[in-house]
Each structure stands twice: as structure tokens, then as C-alpha cells.
Amino acid sequence: MIVVMKTDADPDDVHTVKSKISDMKLEVYESIGLNYHLIGIVGDTSKVDAESFTGIQSVKKVIHVQEPYKKASRLFHPEDSVISVGDKTIGGNKLAIIAGPCSVESREQIIHVAEKVKEAGAGFLRGGAFKPRTSPYSFQGLKEEGLELLKYAREKTGLPIVVELMSQDKLDLYERDVDIIQIGARNMQNFELLKAVGQTRKPILLKRGLSATIEELLMAAEYIMAGGNENIILCERGIRTFENYTRNTLDLSAIPAIKKSSHLPVIVDPSHASGIWWMVEPLAKAAVAVGADGIMVEVHNDPANALCDGSQSIKPEKFKHLVDSIREIARIQNREI
Amino acid sequence: MIVVMKTDADPDDVHTVKSKISDMKLEVYESIGLNYHLIGIVGDTSKVDAESFTGIQSVKKVIHVQEPYKKASRLFHPEDSVISVGDKTIGGNKLAIIAGPCSVESREQIIHVAEKVKEAGAGFLRGGAFKPRTSPYSFQGLKEEGLELLKYAREKTGLPIVVELMSQDKLDLYERDVDIIQIGARNMQNFELLKAVGQTRKPILLKRGLSATIEELLMAAEYIMAGGNENIILCERGIRTFENYTRNTLDLSAIPAIKKSSHLPVIVDPSHASGIWWMVEPLAKAAVAVGADGIMVEVHNDPANALCDGSQSIKPEKFKHLVDSIREIARIQNREI
Amino acid sequence: MIVVMKTDADPDDVHTVKSKISDMKLEVYESIGLNYHLIGIVGDTSKVDAESFTGIQSVKKVIHVQEPYKKASRLFHPEDSVISVGDKTIGGNKLAIIAGPCSVESREQIIHVAEKVKEAGAGFLRGGAFKPRTSPYSFQGLKEEGLELLKYAREKTGLPIVVELMSQDKLDLYERDVDIIQIGARNMQNFELLKAVGQTRKPILLKRGLSATIEELLMAAEYIMAGGNENIILCERGIRTFENYTRNTLDLSAIPAIKKSSHLPVIVDPSHASGIWWMVEPLAKAAVAVGADGIMVEVHNDPANALCDGSQSIKPEKFKHLVDSIREIARIQNREI
Amino acid sequence: MIVVMKTDADPDDVHTVKSKISDMKLEVYESIGLNYHLIGIVGDTSKVDAESFTGIQSVKKVIHVQEPYKKASRLFHPEDSVISVGDKTIGGNKLAIIAGPCSVESREQIIHVAEKVKEAGAGFLRGGAFKPRTSPYSFQGLKEEGLELLKYAREKTGLPIVVELMSQDKLDLYERDVDIIQIGARNMQNFELLKAVGQTRKPILLKRGLSATIEELLMAAEYIMAGGNENIILCERGIRTFENYTRNTLDLSAIPAIKKSSHLPVIVDPSHASGIWWMVEPLAKAAVAVGADGIMVEVHNDPANALCDGSQSIKPEKFKHLVDSIREIARIQNREI
């Protein structure tokens, strides 16, 4: 970390900066020239808060040389992490294929979809029980009943279930009943929820926030890991930009970026990213080609009557086509489904 | 609401659209031309979910004519709402001036700042007890102890206190101890938290999310209001854009936009918007000139040693200068401080 | 096109709207309900300017049903366009591989790179002669001399050359000497330049502007086509967002979106999108997997000493690896290199 | 400028970095620690191109300590610049009020508007002759005839005229006939046009690009100044963000930011920023309150029938009200109209 001082820095401010660094048991080096005045910090600065310095008026800016996360960093954990989910894994050679409806709507629906996606090649079943909706007047999910139906579908198909947790008061329930706990994009910086799931050892599927940088996503993972839970799967699901042809803009560059910075597995959700059913397959193929560890896709038996996200859901037969086409790309990548 | 069909729409899909509308007890009108095929919905569509239609393949898009919120809408509540906080109000002729430190750090600090901001003209004291921080390694607030210190500062100065709530498990505590409950930007779409505070009757200060549209901010307010709590104060605090000179980009156009669309009062937080202490005063002046109902400003006795947000905090003497300069602009606006 | 009137619209304004529509020789249909008042326009509205109506105070908004472009639209030209460049084509079954340095720097450099990229499988040579640089103090290109060197490299290798045109006063020169005229991202809405190249019949490689929507890109193509030049190749090269890990955010969703809306071929430039050399190969693979008609890649013999864009340039041997890996993906897509 | 090396940097790369610095006649200082390896550059780095180093593989990033512009920087020119336009000035104590229609449409229109805005207090007349339009089918301006009408309006009222230049081939004409040459947002990085106007001594009104950072705006000014023309007035006119209530998002924080970084005057265009006529007055007030040196406003005698930008144009009587209300705010700022 480098503290860039103003060239006409007040000596008292310089002293304050240096004292703060010493107080953190770190070392100082200083470099002064015609047009610059730098105070470098020597040692492990991954936990140093830049804001400790930015309030000092002679400080121009603070520059990170090291990343501000540690447990999520590849620097301290060079091998890829592989997350175990029962007898399956996410992050290794095998691509994770997660599929299912936006919301669980009925026993028939979820069983039908679960059987179909399993048949097509999915390894995990997703389904919403408690739903985060922009409008209070939209369908909010079947809640506990939805969770029961998902468990039933798991029993029938053997597919582990991925379900979004919206509030820590349901954590015990999820810890008992769910295989992978999803933290949704809108809760990526719900720090109390992150801390709560950090106390479990359940695999967490952490979705990138709509306007979160890659670094912020890794900091959110760090929150969970700092609590002791290192079983994290990251998920790119589109960011908010000025373009409105698609609901969000899928940021596939984030995949190699995350792979470079972190050892955690990362998957892609082309359904939420685009919001458009006919884009799901080409984007899923691109996701595998760019190096993602898996995909998560919304599949519904009857999108026209889906209670949510019908516009981005594909039918089971289209999903089968999708899996077949990514299988070929996976092979080129030396990966399998 | 208008459902725009593809010109070669499948008759079954057209039928599905019409049936859904009838099922909602709303009326249909249809208009077909050379290059268009529209199905309009007649009646109160403020609670109709556009997603009911977008999953149907022959549907091109769904267009809102009416806003998707109701209780927050000026259409159904033409007069400005004035929110009572004890014997004070927010939203009327008098500008709300909320000031205080990012975090409560000690008894001396909070009492000192509270007395100084009161003296300068502030009507409300803000202060963080439980802090949402990007890094798990940053100072997380004094928590319950911070709340006690804020109560003590209130007792000493008579200023009502504004404190951020991060999790519904602390709601009882806040309902008892706090005058205005703040929902932070990162929790603006934490729907469980919104539902929870909708069950109280406490005034809620709802901050706009970093990447929330004005409509989404009003939908978040609608969530709280749908629960029965109509005591909402909105807060513009900057949105995330490509510009990184400032931490966020303050969107002052949002103020007249919200005033047009909603009856709720709206204030501006120039400290979080810019992240730069020397921008706070000019932006506060602009906020009053554009028509905001108040401002919220971070004030710290010793920004260089603040445990958070030092770079955007101003000292009490600068805050006094700020209040004096907005007082003059307020007078031109026929408002007072 | 639908003109949405305010529900309390002034009858004079309604009359004005209808008169304007009649003046354009188009027909009106009107629909009035409890909460809406719509005036639809019947006929070909692709050339109707929405601004004709938005200045009328009782108009709430104007909604496009039809796209505002015509010659670029797939609606009026259902088959894919294939652009001829000498005896080669872009847009058909064969992927276009365009490669070369940011700037031509010397005879040796350009000949060396041209021979190497040809050997690796490139079909076209790119190279900058006149360079658009953010700083006036940065290298501005070898200009006319650079163009001569590119012509020489073409002579030696047979590769058609793609060169960016920055100003219409060089158009005659480019028309004579260049095979594909590139319009850069920063000039995508330099309308005078678009009009000028619309007067030639040279193939135009039109890059998407940093903050241009897909619709605006197609409107820029429409400008050129309206002048009579229909030989356009579109290029996605990243958009500006809040994320700054990469220089821009590559928007691969734009590829299926453009394929749906337009018949024009579209390629991807992963080098400018990411600005990072080690991301070029995975992004190029994703581009082919998502359905792009080709890629454009910066290749330099000595990136460390490149006069521009060294950080995103790859060496010839890495380019060879890249071509080999996209060849396999191309095969799955039933395309060839 | 600091070159941050990877901790495992290749010694050859370190050597390359140092050699490049020496070749620029600048000095090197090096600092190596456990987790960092920095190579600082001593001397005037305002003209050093960061890309000289980013292509070297062991370079992690390059950090600017000094701004990359010089002539536009306040560092080298501490006093505010005041630009002379005939016997008027922009940038001093007096606020510049520029008003007029989007396009000149007829002799009657421009004379009428010119007289009305002068009467209301405007000091400059704006009007479009050659118009940059998103669609090739929209009205493109009266061109040379429009310029003649503007000259006639100037003769009648004495107001200097501000007209947008779209292409360097009209520069001689503009140099002779126009008082302030406007460079539009879409041409802010049309570097050939910037170089061309750098050769004149006419005042240039340089509008910020839709997705240009503040630094890029100042770099565009630097382009013109590097050519010898230091008569530049900057203009904030809204940036592109995800919010679409307004056409663009007015970034008023840019005003104090520019005032801090540069000596050039900066004005605000609330009409193009919002695209909404009823927002123009509150935003103009906010612009003056935040410290802008003037405003530019679209005024039209008959917005409902304006050939462009009707939705954001205000009538002369509303403009008079606007000027009266900003006059009061100007007084508080110790400025006059």
C-alpha cells in the first residue's frame, strides 16, 4: 500500500501517517521528489483499511499494491478449490450444471422439471422457495412449502438442491434442508447475512451484485471465509450498464479475471444476465468457452405461465439441446459434464 | 399496460394473453395494424406483474403506461407528505439538517460532535453503531454500546437520532431506542428487511441503492408502505457510474424526478455521494437549490483519525459554514432551516 | 409508434399530435381508458422522429414498436449479409480473422507480423497509420508512411488491410489504398464521417462506441447505408461500465442481439475490450462460441516495446495458439477458419 | 508515475523499464519489499505515456501521481482563466448565460428567440446550423443558411453566437462567422477536429462526452491547447448511466472537480443533461449553486413544433423566470448575471 501525499504536505500530517503505520506494526519507507511524496507501507497490508489515511488532508490518495482480500486470494492458495456437495464436486474437471425453475410452483411442476433436467445432464436442481421480487405485489414464492417440494424432488431424483436464502432467521432451516445455499445478487453486500452463512459449513453460491466490482465480489466471499466457511462458489450473473437490450450485461471477462485472482470456482448464470430465453444457449456456450466451472440455467415446463422469469426460462427440450452443445465445447476445454 | 405482440403472433399466444388479463378481472382492448399488434389492459394495472406476459413467446415487450407503485405515487396522494419525528417534521417548509459522524467512536466524540452540529443548526443527529463495511477486517462499529452512546447524546442535546439498521433481528431494539431507522444503500433491496420495517410505525430513512433506478427506489418504499408504514424519507446518495473522480455520482436530477412521481420527502447525502470532504458544501448547496427537503452530512471532530469515512467527513467549523451558506439558498426557495 | 398522452391531456395537444401524424401521411388510431390515453401511428414509422411529439406538453412518452432503422434491419433483409473484400468474404460460413499491431512502427515490424499472422491463419491484416490517442503527447502513428508500409505488407503477404480512418479529408487516400476502412469507437457518432464513407463502396468496419447502445450502433450503420454503402461489418469491442479490472466490459450478449436485429456481420475485438493480453484468447473463444462472424486481435512482435497498446498485444506464437483453439470451436459451430 | 512490478518480476523486464525511463531523460528510484517492487519515475511525467510500460509482462500496473495533462492543469496555472469573446468574458465574476433553440428553423424564429432571451438576461445566443442527429432520417439543420440566420440575429441583438462545428472542412467558415465554436459531446474525442480547432484562436466550447471521465475531458482540452489555442470553455452536459428517467445523468460533482484540477471555466447544460423541460430550471439553479461559471439552455418559441429537442426546450417566458431565479443564487455566490 502506498500513501501518496500532496507535494506541499503538512509535516504534522506526514507524522500522522507514519505513526498510524507504526501503530499497525508495519514498516514505513518514504520517497520524496520534485513532484511526488510517497509513503510506502511494508508488510502484509491485506487487512489495512485505506480509510485510515484518506481522512488526512495532506493525503492525495492511497494506492493498493496488494489485493485487499486474503483467504479468497490465489496468492495465498495457488491451487483451484474444489467444493464438495455430498458426493459431487464443483470446481474440478467436471462442469457443474445447475438447472430448474425460477420458483417452485407445485409438486407436479418441480418433479417434472427435476426429472427432465436430470435426464438432460444437470447435476444440481435449483428452485426458488422464498423469492426476492422488485414489487411487493408480485408472487413471493411458496416459502416453506416450496422448500418441502424441493426436498421431495431431491428425494425423487437424487439431485442436490440450490436454494436462495434471503434472511438469516431461516438459516437453521436451510442448513438442515438445503445442499447449496444461494446468496442472491441483491444481498451480496448484506453483510449480516454474509457473516451468518460464514458460521455454517454449507457450500454457498454467492452471486455477484448488479453493480459490484470483481474485487467487491471477492471481498464478499472474504466476509464468509473470514467466518470460517471456505466452501464458496462464485456466480457471474450480469452487471447493470446503460445497455437495455438485455436485462443486465453479462461480464464474461470476469471469469478469467476471477480465475487469476482467486482459487474459488466460478459459474455463470446466462438466464438472469440476459433475461431473454433465446440468448441462454449461446451465452452458456460462451461461458464454457471462456473457462467457467459451470452454468446455472432457468428451466420451466411452461414458461408462458411461469409465475416469475418466464421470459428467460427455457423448456426442458431446449435445455437438453443446450447441454448437448456445451458438452462439445467442454471436451475442447478438457472438461466433462 | 400495453402488451406488444409480434406481428406474426401465434393465435394461441394471443388467446393466452387475453385470458390472463381476464383472470385478473381487467379488460382488454386490441389494436392490429400493418406493423403492430397491441393488446392493452384497461383498469388499475399498478399491481400487474409484467412478467406474467413476457414468458409468452409471441410477446415482444410489455410497456408500462402507469407507474408500478401506488402508495408511494403522487397520483394517488397529490399533497407532499410530511413525516413527524417526535416534535419535529421532515418534508415541510423546514429543511431537515442531519449531521454526525460515520461511526460513534466514544462518548466524548459523539457528545462533542452532537453539541457542535446542534449549535451550527442541525436538527437531527446521525451516527453509526452497526456498520456495513466492504471489508470484514475494517472496523464494524461499537454496536449496542454505540447505540447507548447515541441515546446519551440525544439526552444531552435533544436531537433525535438516525441510525442504520442492518438486520431484522435488531429491529425491536431500534424500534425502542432510535428516532429514525436508516436502511442503507446496500440493503435497499433486502426485501426481508423492508418487510420487517414495514411492520413498525417508525420513520424510515431509505437510501437509494448504488445501482437502483428512481423507480426501484420508489418500489422499495412501496414494499415498506405495503406493510403499513407510510413514514418514509427517501435519500439520494450517489449512484455508481464509470466516473471515479468521486466515489459515486450524485444524481441531483433525481430530486425533481422524485418530487414529480411521489409525495414522499427526499433528502441528499453529499458526503457518501462524493466521498470527498471539500465537495460536501458545494453539493449541499446544489441539493437545496434543486429542491431537496434536507441534507445528511458526515461531521467528525478529527477526520484524520476517524475510524471510517474520514476522507468525506468535515469538521464542525466547516459544517457551521455549510449550514450558513445553505440557509441563504433556503431563503430564496422560501424554506427555512 | 405509440404516443402515450397524459390522462388529463389538453385537447389542443391531442389535436397537434394527430395533425402531425396526418402531415406525415400516416394514419392515427386512438384508444382512451380510465388510466391511459394512447395515440397509435399506423404505417411505416421507421423514419418518424419521436422528438416530433415529445415537445408537446400533454405527451407523456413515445414508444417505439418498430425499430428506428430500416436498411440495417433483418426485418427487411432476412438473409445474412456477406461482405466481399477482394476475393475474400466476411459474414458467411468462414470466420474472419483479422490481426496485426496497434500501430505500424517500421517496415521490419509490419512485414514480420503480417507474415506471422498469415502463417497462423489470419485472413486480414490490421494496422494503425493515423492513431486516435487520448493524450496529444502520445505517439500519433506514422501516418502516410504507415499506410505505405501496410500496402507493402499486403503486397508481400496477399492479406487485405484494415486501417482506421479518422477524418474525411483522407477518404480519397483510403478509398484508393485500403481494403477495409475502419471507423473507430470514438468516431461511431461522428456523423459527418459516417456520411462521407456512405458515399464510397468500400467495406466499412464500424466499431461500437464506448457508450453506444446496440440500437445506436445499428443507427450509425444506417447512416452509412442511407448514403448507399451497404458493405458494413459491425464490431463489438467493449463498453464502458463501472468495472475497471478490464479497460472496457466486453458485451458478448450483443452478438446474438445484433444477429436477431440485423443482417450485417458482426465481429469481436477482445484486445481493446479487455486491454489485457492474457484475456485475449479466452475471450476470442467465447466470441466464436456465442456466434460472432470473426475476431480482430492485436498482435505485436515485441509488446514490451510497442508504441501503443502493448499491454493488450499478444506475440505471434500466442496468436497461433489462439487460432488453433478457436478453430476447434468453429468446427462445433459448423464454421471454418 | 510509479511502475508497480510483479513481486516475481523478470530481471530483464526490470532492466527494460529502467532503460525506458532513462531514455526519456527522467530519473529512476526503486523500492523493493516483501510484497512489492516499485519503480518510480522522477521528473515531469505529465507527457509520459503509461502504455510505454504496461506491455512489459512483469509490470503489474502503472500509477499516475501527477495528472496526465499540463496546459489545462491548475498546477501550472493557478489563477482562473477568463476567456474573452468580443467585449464579453466567460469565467470571471459574471455568469455566462447562453440560450437559444436546438436548431435554427427560420428567420422569424431565431430573431424572436434571440430578442426574447436577450431581454431575459442572456449574454450569448446558441443555435444549431449543422445538427448531429442519431438518425439519418431526422432533420439535419439548415446548414449554411442557418449560419446566415444566426449572423443576422447577432446583428439585430448584439449577442455573440455559439454554434456547433461537426467537421473540420467547415472550420474556415466558422472561424470567420462564429463567436464561439462548440465541439459537441459526440465529437469530444474526434481528435482530428480537436487538432484543427487548436490551430485557431477562437473560443471553443468543449462539451463533455457521454461516457468521458473528467480526466478525459481535460485531456481533450489539452489536445486543443497543445495546438496553441488556450481559449477553452468546458461544459458538463450529463453522462450516460443506467438511470433512464432522464436522458443523461447530470454530474454536478464535476464542477468542483474541474475547478480543483483546472483553471478553465466550466458551464452546465441542464437541457441536454435531463432532456426534460420542467427539470431545466431546478438543475440550472443547482448548477449555479455548485459553482458553475454559466449555463447553456435550450429556448424555443414553440417547443411543440420544434424540429428537434422540443421535449427539453423551454419557452421564453419560462426562461425569464429561470434567469430571475438564478440571479438570486448568483448573488449569494458573489457573482452577477
GROMACS .gro file of N, CA, C and O in nm, chain A residues 242-243 249-250 253, chain C residues 185 188 205-214 217 233-241 248-258 265-274 283 287 290 292-296:
model
  224
  242PHE      N    1  -2.561   0.079  -1.910
  242PHE     CA    2  -2.656   0.163  -1.984
  242PHE      C    3  -2.730   0.083  -2.090
  242PHE      O    4  -2.834   0.127  -2.140
  243GLU      N    5  -2.678  -0.032  -2.130
  243GLU     CA    6  -2.742  -0.109  -2.239
  243GLU      C    7  -2.868  -0.175  -2.185
  243GLU      O    8  -2.865  -0.242  -2.082
  249THR      N    9  -2.586  -0.683  -1.832
  249THR     CA   10  -2.480  -0.712  -1.928
  249THR      C   11  -2.391  -0.821  -1.870
  249THR      O   12  -2.324  -0.799  -1.769
  250LEU      N   13  -2.393  -0.937  -1.934
  250LEU     CA   14  -2.310  -1.048  -1.885
  250LEU      C   15  -2.163  -1.011  -1.903
  250LEU      O   16  -2.121  -0.975  -2.013
  253SER      N   17  -1.565  -1.143  -1.912
  253SER     CA   18  -1.424  -1.115  -1.876
  253SER      C   19  -1.401  -1.142  -1.728
  253SER      O   20  -1.287  -1.165  -1.685
  859ALA      N   21  -1.422   0.344  -3.242
  859ALA     CA   22  -1.527   0.359  -3.141
  859ALA      C   23  -1.557   0.505  -3.110
  859ALA      O   24  -1.672   0.544  -3.094
  862MET      N   25  -1.783   0.668  -3.372
  862MET     CA   26  -1.904   0.598  -3.415
  862MET      C   27  -2.021   0.693  -3.438
  862MET      O   28  -2.111   0.665  -3.517
  879LEU      N   29  -1.560  -0.121  -4.153
  879LEU     CA   30  -1.563  -0.191  -4.025
  879LEU      C   31  -1.602  -0.088  -3.920
  879LEU      O   32  -1.523   0.001  -3.887
  880LEU      N   33  -1.724  -0.098  -3.869
  880LEU     CA   34  -1.779   0.005  -3.779
  880LEU      C   35  -1.774  -0.046  -3.636
  880LEU      O   36  -1.844  -0.141  -3.600
  881LYS      N   37  -1.691   0.018  -3.553
  881LYS     CA   38  -1.678  -0.027  -3.415
  881LYS      C   39  -1.782   0.040  -3.326
  881LYS      O   40  -1.814   0.158  -3.345
  882ARG      N   41  -1.831  -0.037  -3.232
  882ARG     CA   42  -1.931   0.016  -3.138
  882ARG      C   43  -1.866   0.119  -3.046
  882ARG      O   44  -1.757   0.097  -2.994
  883GLY      N   45  -1.933   0.230  -3.026
  883GLY     CA   46  -1.884   0.333  -2.935
  883GLY      C   47  -1.880   0.284  -2.791
  883GLY      O   48  -1.956   0.193  -2.753
  884LEU      N   49  -1.796   0.345  -2.711
  884LEU     CA   50  -1.778   0.304  -2.572
  884LEU      C   51  -1.909   0.305  -2.493
  884LEU      O   52  -1.926   0.229  -2.399
  885SER      N   53  -1.997   0.399  -2.528
  885SER     CA   54  -2.121   0.405  -2.452
  885SER      C   55  -2.240   0.402  -2.546
  885SER      O   56  -2.345   0.458  -2.517
  886ALA      N   57  -2.222   0.335  -2.658
  886ALA     CA   58  -2.332   0.326  -2.755
  886ALA      C   59  -2.416   0.202  -2.727
  886ALA      O   60  -2.363   0.094  -2.703
  887THR      N   61  -2.547   0.219  -2.732
  887THR     CA   62  -2.635   0.104  -2.723
  887THR      C   63  -2.627   0.027  -2.855
  887THR      O   64  -2.579   0.079  -2.957
  888ILE      N   65  -2.679  -0.094  -2.851
  888ILE     CA   66  -2.685  -0.175  -2.973
  888ILE      C   67  -2.768  -0.101  -3.078
  888ILE      O   68  -2.732  -0.098  -3.195
  891LEU      N   69  -2.563   0.168  -3.239
  891LEU     CA   70  -2.466   0.112  -3.334
  891LEU      C   71  -2.536   0.084  -3.467
  891LEU      O   72  -2.482   0.118  -3.574
  907ILE      N   73  -1.940  -0.407  -4.176
  907ILE     CA   74  -1.911  -0.512  -4.077
  907ILE      C   75  -1.912  -0.443  -3.942
  907ILE      O   76  -1.842  -0.343  -3.921
  908LEU      N   77  -1.992  -0.493  -3.850
  908LEU     CA   78  -2.000  -0.434  -3.717
  908LEU      C   79  -1.894  -0.498  -3.627
  908LEU      O   80  -1.851  -0.610  -3.651
  909CYS      N   81  -1.855  -0.426  -3.523
  909CYS     CA   82  -1.754  -0.480  -3.432
  909CYS      C   83  -1.784  -0.443  -3.287
  909CYS      O   84  -1.790  -0.325  -3.253
  910GLU      N   85  -1.804  -0.545  -3.205
  910GLU     CA   86  -1.819  -0.526  -3.060
  910GLU      C   87  -1.680  -0.521  -3.000
  910GLU      O   88  -1.600  -0.614  -3.021
  911ARG      N   89  -1.651  -0.417  -2.920
  911ARG     CA   90  -1.516  -0.401  -2.865
  911ARG      C   91  -1.517  -0.354  -2.720
  911ARG      O   92  -1.420  -0.296  -2.672
  912GLY      N   93  -1.630  -0.383  -2.652
  912GLY     CA   94  -1.635  -0.348  -2.511
  912GLY      C   95  -1.703  -0.216  -2.488
  912GLY      O   96  -1.689  -0.124  -2.567
  913ILE      N   97  -1.778  -0.209  -2.381
  913ILE     CA   98  -1.848  -0.085  -2.345
  913ILE      C   99  -1.795  -0.036  -2.210
  913ILE      O  100  -1.735  -0.112  -2.134
  914ARG      N  101  -1.821   0.089  -2.184
  914ARG     CA  102  -1.771   0.148  -2.059
  914ARG      C  103  -1.871   0.121  -1.947
  914ARG      O  104  -1.989   0.151  -1.958
  915THR      N  105  -1.822   0.063  -1.839
  915THR     CA  106  -1.906   0.035  -1.723
  915THR      C  107  -1.828   0.077  -1.598
  915THR      O  108  -1.719   0.131  -1.607
  922ASN      N  109  -1.249  -0.210  -2.074
  922ASN     CA  110  -1.391  -0.197  -2.103
  922ASN      C  111  -1.456  -0.330  -2.066
  922ASN      O  112  -1.386  -0.424  -2.031
  923THR      N  113  -1.589  -0.337  -2.074
  923THR     CA  114  -1.657  -0.463  -2.047
  923THR      C  115  -1.706  -0.520  -2.180
  923THR      O  116  -1.792  -0.461  -2.246
  924LEU      N  117  -1.650  -0.635  -2.219
  924LEU     CA  118  -1.692  -0.696  -2.345
  924LEU      C  119  -1.836  -0.743  -2.331
  924LEU      O  120  -1.870  -0.815  -2.238
  925ASP      N  121  -1.921  -0.698  -2.423
  925ASP     CA  122  -2.064  -0.730  -2.416
  925ASP      C  123  -2.095  -0.838  -2.520
  925ASP      O  124  -2.141  -0.808  -2.630
  926LEU      N  125  -2.075  -0.963  -2.483
  926LEU     CA  126  -2.096  -1.070  -2.581
  926LEU      C  127  -2.243  -1.095  -2.610
  926LEU      O  128  -2.277  -1.150  -2.714
  927SER      N  129  -2.332  -1.051  -2.520
  927SER     CA  130  -2.476  -1.062  -2.550
  927SER      C  131  -2.512  -0.982  -2.674
  927SER      O  132  -2.614  -1.008  -2.738
  928ALA      N  133  -2.429  -0.883  -2.703
  928ALA     CA  134  -2.458  -0.801  -2.821
  928ALA      C  135  -2.454  -0.883  -2.949
  928ALA      O  136  -2.520  -0.847  -3.047
  929ILE      N  137  -2.378  -0.992  -2.949
  929ILE     CA  138  -2.367  -1.070  -3.073
  929ILE      C  139  -2.501  -1.135  -3.110
  929ILE      O  140  -2.554  -1.108  -3.218
  930PRO      N  141  -2.560  -1.219  -3.023
  930PRO     CA  142  -2.694  -1.270  -3.062
  930PRO      C  143  -2.797  -1.159  -3.080
  930PRO      O  144  -2.886  -1.170  -3.165
  931ALA      N  145  -2.785  -1.051  -3.004
  931ALA     CA  146  -2.881  -0.940  -3.019
  931ALA      C  147  -2.871  -0.880  -3.159
  931ALA      O  148  -2.973  -0.857  -3.226
  932ILE      N  149  -2.750  -0.855  -3.204
  932ILE     CA  150  -2.732  -0.796  -3.337
  932ILE      C  151  -2.774  -0.895  -3.445
  932ILE      O  152  -2.840  -0.857  -3.543
  939PRO      N  153  -2.290  -0.863  -4.076
  939PRO     CA  154  -2.197  -0.946  -3.999
  939PRO      C  155  -2.141  -0.867  -3.880
  939PRO      O  156  -2.132  -0.745  -3.885
  940VAL      N  157  -2.103  -0.941  -3.776
  940VAL     CA  158  -2.050  -0.875  -3.657
  940VAL      C  159  -1.932  -0.955  -3.603
  940VAL      O  160  -1.940  -1.077  -3.589
  941ILE      N  161  -1.823  -0.884  -3.578
  941ILE     CA  162  -1.704  -0.948  -3.523
  941ILE      C  163  -1.674  -0.892  -3.384
  941ILE      O  164  -1.740  -0.798  -3.340
  942VAL      N  165  -1.575  -0.951  -3.318
  942VAL     CA  166  -1.543  -0.913  -3.180
  942VAL      C  167  -1.394  -0.879  -3.169
  942VAL      O  168  -1.310  -0.949  -3.227
  943ASP      N  169  -1.363  -0.773  -3.097
  943ASP     CA  170  -1.225  -0.733  -3.073
  943ASP      C  171  -1.194  -0.751  -2.924
  943ASP      O  172  -1.220  -0.663  -2.842
  944PRO      N  173  -1.140  -0.868  -2.887
  944PRO     CA  174  -1.116  -0.893  -2.744
  944PRO      C  175  -0.997  -0.814  -2.690
  944PRO      O  176  -0.984  -0.799  -2.568
  945SER      N  177  -0.911  -0.765  -2.778
  945SER     CA  178  -0.792  -0.693  -2.733
  945SER      C  179  -0.831  -0.558  -2.673
  945SER      O  180  -0.791  -0.524  -2.561
  946HIS      N  181  -0.907  -0.478  -2.749
  946HIS     CA  182  -0.948  -0.348  -2.696
  946HIS      C  183  -1.049  -0.363  -2.584
  946HIS      O  184  -1.056  -0.280  -2.494
  947ALA      N  185  -1.132  -0.466  -2.591
  947ALA     CA  186  -1.234  -0.484  -2.488
  947ALA      C  187  -1.171  -0.500  -2.351
  947ALA      O  188  -1.210  -0.435  -2.255
  948SER      N  189  -1.071  -0.590  -2.343
  948SER     CA  190  -1.015  -0.619  -2.212
  948SER      C  191  -0.895  -0.531  -2.179
  948SER      O  192  -0.875  -0.493  -2.063
  957LEU      N  193  -1.138  -1.484  -2.434
  957LEU     CA  194  -1.249  -1.403  -2.486
  957LEU      C  195  -1.272  -1.430  -2.634
  957LEU      O  196  -1.386  -1.429  -2.681
  961ALA      N  197  -1.615  -1.552  -2.797
  961ALA     CA  198  -1.676  -1.477  -2.908
  961ALA      C  199  -1.722  -1.572  -3.018
  961ALA      O  200  -1.831  -1.559  -3.074
  964VAL      N  201  -2.023  -1.779  -2.903
  964VAL     CA  202  -2.151  -1.707  -2.894
  964VAL      C  203  -2.208  -1.675  -3.032
  964VAL      O  204  -2.325  -1.634  -3.043
  966ALA      N  205  -2.010  -1.504  -3.310
  966ALA     CA  206  -1.952  -1.394  -3.388
  966ALA      C  207  -1.904  -1.443  -3.524
  966ALA      O  208  -1.870  -1.561  -3.540
  967ASP      N  209  -1.896  -1.350  -3.620
  967ASP     CA  210  -1.852  -1.384  -3.756
  967ASP      C  211  -1.702  -1.370  -3.771
  967ASP      O  212  -1.650  -1.385  -3.883
  968GLY      N  213  -1.634  -1.338  -3.663
  968GLY     CA  214  -1.489  -1.325  -3.673
  968GLY      C  215  -1.435  -1.254  -3.551
  968GLY      O  216  -1.510  -1.218  -3.460
  969ILE      N  217  -1.304  -1.239  -3.550
  969ILE     CA  218  -1.239  -1.169  -3.441
  969ILE      C  219  -1.131  -1.077  -3.497
  969ILE      O  220  -1.081  -1.098  -3.608
  970MET      N  221  -1.099  -0.975  -3.418
  970MET     CA  222  -0.991  -0.884  -3.455
  970MET      C  223  -0.899  -0.876  -3.334
  970MET      O  224  -0.944  -0.843  -3.224
   0.00000   0.00000   0.00000
